[in-house]
């Protein structure tokens, strides 16, 4: 089947929000309006619309799908007197909505969605404005340079303020934000919005607000609207020298020019339009969809995608063209109750075809594409091809995990990788019965394929399974999913901090594994040097063997032995990291030397070296932000200090105190409960991993003795 929509008519975007801002409601409304507009003619207004909505509900709207496809004809085109057929042909766009989670414990989900979306609508609660999670998500969006629109939602709520919310965006997120709408009335009097570019009012009626009426701006708002429009126009003309000089001479650009220049500025991340409404009361969401189409980029508006050549490591780029070599990124592996495993991917260039083979360049393996689907609000569409700029899911891939590149085997590329933080917390998990044991293995494998910040390892000595994640909540959810989706009953231990070890000094060490009494012996002998590396750099192995002191074929086994020994550090058995190991000498025996002997020698040398190089323990330090009413401030800051925390900033946000601090993770267990009791239930906090730091000696002693 040929391409249905030209790539210019595709928008890949996400809806980003802190929990409770209204993401679900906004998404439901979007799927409703796009569904109705797509099927217009079948359904009209009032009861019919509600019925349709009910049916959709029963069939289960898949708003939680990693990528949902829908279609949109801009609402402002509907007044032009064209037939539905013509409207579709001329103006219908394909929207691929990429799901982004609200909770920050799911960094990985947020990051991987940012990686594949081209633009985002950021939703705010019009009562509380910017909240800590919005700030964190905003920073991720900055990291990936995602063009954005802001939607100040819930303006019907008591206490809602467009101005305060907008001010909080300016103060805490960006000075580039600029309203393109103003609300008409607020709280229970919230009626609709003024479009500052068109200088018209828009009101929404009908059971689901599906009827849009354009009116003159209310007289009481005329002055204000004029002033705000001028501010907006100035921001827009600033983007273009010619427009600016014309404007200074008194010539205002026409609507199309204004929209075009604003679009360019949004895509370049220079301006962020601010819209408003109430998703619950069905006001304003259609205009957000119009703005997505008008201001957020299509895949061709962005620079070509970068990647590396897996053979040479050199940089490559891929253009969003259907006939270019295929390059796609797998961004989520999900388990669908009906079709099994689904690998969601975005095509950056070329075409991905059903029935063909695709090369997983990250793993170096070929995979066959048996079936492909696209997820819509209420059905799965089987597709044969997915073109550049589009998203879809492959059914039943075997070895592809989140973050892998899928591409043309003859033109391999590895797309810019998503970097995931290392897990900071672990717990032991034990299946209840023998039957659970098998199921648990399958479940843990599946779950770790879906989520690269979730890891599984085994304790060789006790035979127990250990799972690793980003926080208490993250692992709680994993254990819960294991029960619900895979029927595994298991006993879980207490969450433990994932400490690490490193060295502070340098040392040389020898590893000798020699056994030469009778028969074929063992002979491995290495000399290494260990040195500390910068925090967060991991491990580096350097081979400086000259003159064949150790034959080439035994070098890799030495490295392997060293790596194995890193897994169990010399202070308290935690992983050793940020260490450089140089193999500089050794010896071998013609007959007795073997890979196994050199591997053991490598392990022995590493252990010896680490012991001599001032080994220390490292602990994860978390960045926390706590919000409390000012009367509880003293208790909360005192508590943070008693947790070895460092307070970094204290700010006022209306009558709330915002405390930014860094605190060791080991001190943070149970903080949610403690904060609740310290603040009569009115405190709130967010936490994310920041860095690893040396554990103070007195605390280290407790960890070594197993008391902490
Ligand atoms: P999410 O957590 O961001 O997905 O938020 P939801 O869409 O689930 O909304 C959280 C709560 O806010 C729900 O009770 C919604 O009914 C309510 N809500 C969402 N949008 C609005 C709105 O525009 N006005 C009001 N008053 N409530 C809203």
Coordinates of C-alpha atoms in Angstrom, one line a residue, residues 180-437:
X180 CA -1.5 32.9 22.0
X181 CA -4.8 32.7 23.9
X182 CA -6.5 34.3 26.9
X183 CA -9.3 32.7 28.9
X184 CA -12.8 34.2 28.9
X185 CA -13.9 34.1 32.5
X186 CA -12.4 31.7 35.1
X187 CA -13.6 29.1 37.6
X188 CA -17.3 28.4 37.3
X189 CA -17.5 31.4 34.8
X190 CA -14.9 30.0 32.4
X191 CA -16.6 30.1 29.0
X192 CA -14.0 29.8 26.3
X193 CA -10.9 31.4 24.9
X194 CA -9.7 34.4 22.9
X195 CA -7.4 33.6 20.0
X196 CA -4.9 36.5 20.1
X197 CA -3.7 35.9 16.5
X198 CA -7.2 35.9 15.0
X199 CA -8.6 38.3 17.6
X200 CA -11.8 36.3 18.0
X201 CA -13.5 34.4 20.8
X202 CA -14.1 30.7 20.7
X203 CA -16.9 29.0 22.6
X204 CA -17.6 25.3 22.8
X205 CA -21.1 23.7 23.0
X206 CA -22.8 20.4 22.6
X207 CA -22.5 17.4 24.9
X208 CA -18.8 17.1 24.4
X209 CA -18.0 20.6 23.3
X210 CA -17.9 19.5 19.7
X211 CA -19.6 22.6 18.4
X212 CA -17.2 25.5 18.1
X213 CA -18.6 29.0 17.7
X214 CA -16.4 31.9 16.6
X215 CA -17.5 35.3 18.1
X216 CA -16.3 38.8 18.6
X217 CA -14.2 39.3 21.7
X218 CA -16.3 40.4 24.7
X219 CA -16.1 44.2 25.1
X220 CA -14.8 43.8 28.7
X221 CA -11.7 42.0 27.4
X222 CA -11.0 44.2 24.3
X223 CA -8.3 46.3 25.9
X224 CA -6.5 43.5 27.5
X225 CA -6.7 41.4 24.4
X226 CA -5.2 44.2 22.3
X227 CA -2.3 44.7 24.7
X228 CA -1.5 41.0 24.9
X229 CA -1.8 40.6 21.1
X230 CA 0.8 43.4 20.7
X231 CA 3.2 41.6 23.0
X232 CA 2.7 38.4 21.0
X233 CA 3.2 40.1 17.7
X234 CA 6.4 41.8 18.9
X235 CA 7.8 38.4 20.0
X236 CA 7.0 37.0 16.6
X237 CA 8.4 39.8 14.5
X238 CA 11.6 39.8 16.6
X239 CA 12.2 36.4 14.9
X240 CA 12.6 37.9 11.4
X241 CA 14.5 41.1 10.5
X242 CA 12.4 42.0 7.5
X243 CA 9.2 41.6 9.4
X244 CA 10.7 43.7 12.2
X245 CA 11.6 46.6 10.0
X246 CA 8.2 46.5 8.3
X247 CA 6.5 46.4 11.8
X248 CA 8.5 49.4 13.0
X249 CA 7.2 51.2 10.0
X250 CA 3.7 50.4 11.1
X251 CA 3.0 47.4 8.9
X252 CA 1.6 44.4 10.7
X253 CA 2.1 41.0 9.1
X254 CA -1.0 39.1 8.0
X255 CA -2.3 36.1 9.9
X256 CA -0.6 33.5 7.6
X257 CA 2.8 35.2 7.9
X258 CA 2.5 35.4 11.7
X259 CA 1.6 31.7 11.9
X260 CA 4.5 30.8 9.6
X261 CA 7.1 32.7 11.5
X262 CA 5.7 31.5 14.9
X263 CA 5.9 27.9 13.6
X264 CA 9.6 28.4 12.7
X265 CA 10.3 29.9 16.1
X266 CA 8.6 27.0 17.9
X267 CA 10.5 24.4 15.9
X268 CA 13.7 26.2 16.6
X269 CA 12.9 26.2 20.3
X270 CA 12.8 30.0 20.4
X271 CA 9.2 30.5 21.4
X272 CA 6.7 28.4 23.3
X273 CA 3.0 29.2 22.7
X274 CA 0.7 29.1 25.7
X275 CA -2.9 27.9 25.3
X276 CA -5.6 27.3 27.8
X277 CA -8.9 25.6 28.6
X278 CA -10.6 22.9 30.5
X279 CA -10.4 19.3 29.2
X280 CA -13.1 18.1 31.7
X281 CA -15.5 20.8 30.6
X282 CA -14.7 20.2 26.9
X283 CA -13.3 23.6 26.3
X284 CA -10.2 24.3 24.2
X285 CA -8.9 20.9 23.3
X286 CA -9.7 21.2 19.6
X287 CA -7.7 24.4 19.4
X288 CA -4.7 22.5 21.0
X289 CA -4.9 20.0 18.1
X290 CA -5.0 22.9 15.6
X291 CA -1.9 24.3 17.3
X292 CA -0.1 20.9 17.2
X293 CA -0.7 20.9 13.4
X294 CA 0.2 24.6 13.0
X295 CA 3.3 24.9 15.2
X296 CA 4.8 21.5 16.0
X297 CA 7.2 20.1 13.5
X298 CA 6.6 17.3 11.0
X299 CA 9.5 14.8 10.7
X300 CA 11.0 16.8 7.7
X301 CA 11.2 20.0 9.7
X302 CA 13.9 18.6 11.9
X303 CA 17.6 18.0 11.1
X304 CA 18.5 14.6 9.7
X305 CA 18.9 11.9 12.4
X306 CA 22.5 11.2 13.5
X307 CA 24.0 7.8 14.2
X308 CA 27.3 5.9 14.1
X309 CA 28.7 3.4 11.7
X310 CA 28.9 0.1 13.7
X311 CA 32.1 -0.9 11.9
X312 CA 34.1 2.3 11.9
X313 CA 32.4 4.3 14.7
X314 CA 32.2 7.3 12.3
X315 CA 29.2 9.6 12.2
X316 CA 26.4 8.9 9.8
X317 CA 23.1 10.8 9.1
X318 CA 19.8 9.6 7.8
X319 CA 17.3 11.7 5.9
X320 CA 13.5 11.2 6.5
X321 CA 13.0 9.8 3.0
X322 CA 11.0 6.7 2.1
X323 CA 13.6 5.5 -0.4
X324 CA 16.6 6.0 1.8
X325 CA 18.1 3.0 3.6
X326 CA 15.9 1.9 6.5
X327 CA 16.8 3.2 10.0
X328 CA 14.4 2.8 13.0
X329 CA 14.6 3.0 16.7
X330 CA 12.8 0.5 19.0
X331 CA 11.6 2.6 21.9
X332 CA 9.3 0.3 23.8
X333 CA 8.7 -3.4 24.2
X334 CA 5.2 -4.1 25.5
X335 CA 3.1 -7.2 26.1
X336 CA -0.3 -7.0 24.4
X337 CA -2.9 -9.4 25.8
X338 CA -4.1 -10.2 22.3
X339 CA -1.1 -10.4 20.1
X340 CA 1.8 -11.0 22.5
X341 CA 5.0 -9.0 22.4
X342 CA 4.9 -5.7 20.6
X343 CA 8.1 -3.8 19.7
X344 CA 7.2 -0.1 19.1
X345 CA 9.5 1.7 16.8
X346 CA 9.9 4.9 15.0
X347 CA 11.2 5.0 11.4
X348 CA 13.7 7.8 10.8
X349 CA 14.5 6.9 7.2
X350 CA 13.5 4.4 4.6
X351 CA 10.6 2.0 4.8
X352 CA 10.1 -1.0 7.1
X353 CA 8.3 -3.8 5.4
X354 CA 6.3 -6.8 6.6
X355 CA 7.7 -10.1 5.5
X356 CA 11.3 -8.9 5.2
X357 CA 14.3 -9.1 7.4
X358 CA 15.5 -6.2 9.4
X359 CA 19.0 -5.9 11.0
X360 CA 19.3 -5.1 14.6
X361 CA 22.6 -3.3 14.5
X362 CA 22.8 -2.9 18.2
X363 CA 22.8 -6.6 18.8
X364 CA 24.3 -7.6 15.4
X365 CA 21.4 -10.0 14.6
X366 CA 18.8 -10.2 11.9
X367 CA 15.1 -10.4 12.8
X368 CA 12.1 -11.3 10.5
X369 CA 9.1 -9.0 10.5
X370 CA 6.2 -11.3 10.5
X371 CA 3.4 -8.9 11.4
X372 CA 3.2 -5.1 11.9
X373 CA 0.4 -3.1 13.5
X374 CA -0.5 0.5 14.1
X375 CA -2.5 1.2 17.2
X376 CA -5.6 3.4 17.0
X377 CA -7.9 4.6 19.7
X378 CA -10.1 1.5 19.5
X379 CA -8.5 -1.0 17.1
X380 CA -5.2 -2.4 15.8
X381 CA -4.6 -1.9 12.1
X382 CA -2.5 -4.5 10.3
X383 CA 0.0 -2.8 8.0
X384 CA 2.4 -4.0 5.4
X385 CA 4.7 -1.0 5.4
X386 CA 5.7 1.8 7.7
X387 CA 7.3 4.8 6.1
X388 CA 9.9 7.4 7.2
X389 CA 8.6 9.6 10.0
X390 CA 5.9 7.2 11.1
X391 CA 5.5 4.8 14.1
X392 CA 4.3 1.3 14.5
X393 CA 4.8 -1.9 16.3
X394 CA 6.3 -5.3 15.1
X395 CA 4.7 -8.4 16.6
X396 CA 6.8 -11.1 18.2
X397 CA 10.4 -9.9 17.7
X398 CA 12.8 -12.2 19.6
X399 CA 15.9 -10.3 20.5
X400 CA 15.1 -6.7 20.2
X401 CA 15.0 -4.6 23.3
X402 CA 14.3 -0.9 24.1
X403 CA 16.8 1.4 22.5
X404 CA 18.0 -1.0 19.8
X405 CA 18.4 0.3 16.2
X406 CA 16.7 -1.7 13.4
X407 CA 18.0 -1.0 10.0
X408 CA 18.9 -2.1 6.5
X409 CA 21.6 -4.7 6.8
X410 CA 23.6 -3.4 3.8
X411 CA 23.6 0.2 5.3
X412 CA 24.1 -0.4 9.0
X413 CA 23.8 2.5 11.5
X414 CA 23.4 2.7 15.2
X415 CA 21.2 5.6 16.0
X416 CA 22.0 7.9 18.9
X417 CA 21.6 5.7 22.0
X418 CA 19.3 6.5 24.8
X419 CA 21.5 6.7 27.9
X420 CA 19.9 5.2 31.0
X421 CA 20.9 5.7 34.6
X422 CA 22.2 2.8 36.5
X423 CA 19.9 1.2 39.0
X424 CA 20.4 2.4 42.6
X425 CA 18.3 0.0 44.6
X426 CA 18.0 -3.8 44.8
X427 CA 16.0 -6.4 46.5
X428 CA 16.1 -10.2 46.9
X429 CA 13.2 -12.1 45.5
X430 CA 12.3 -15.7 46.1
X431 CA 9.6 -17.7 44.3
X432 CA 7.1 -19.3 46.7
X433 CA 6.8 -22.7 44.9
X434 CA 8.7 -24.7 42.3
X435 CA 6.1 -23.8 39.8
X436 CA 6.6 -20.1 40.6
X437 CA 10.3 -20.5 40.0

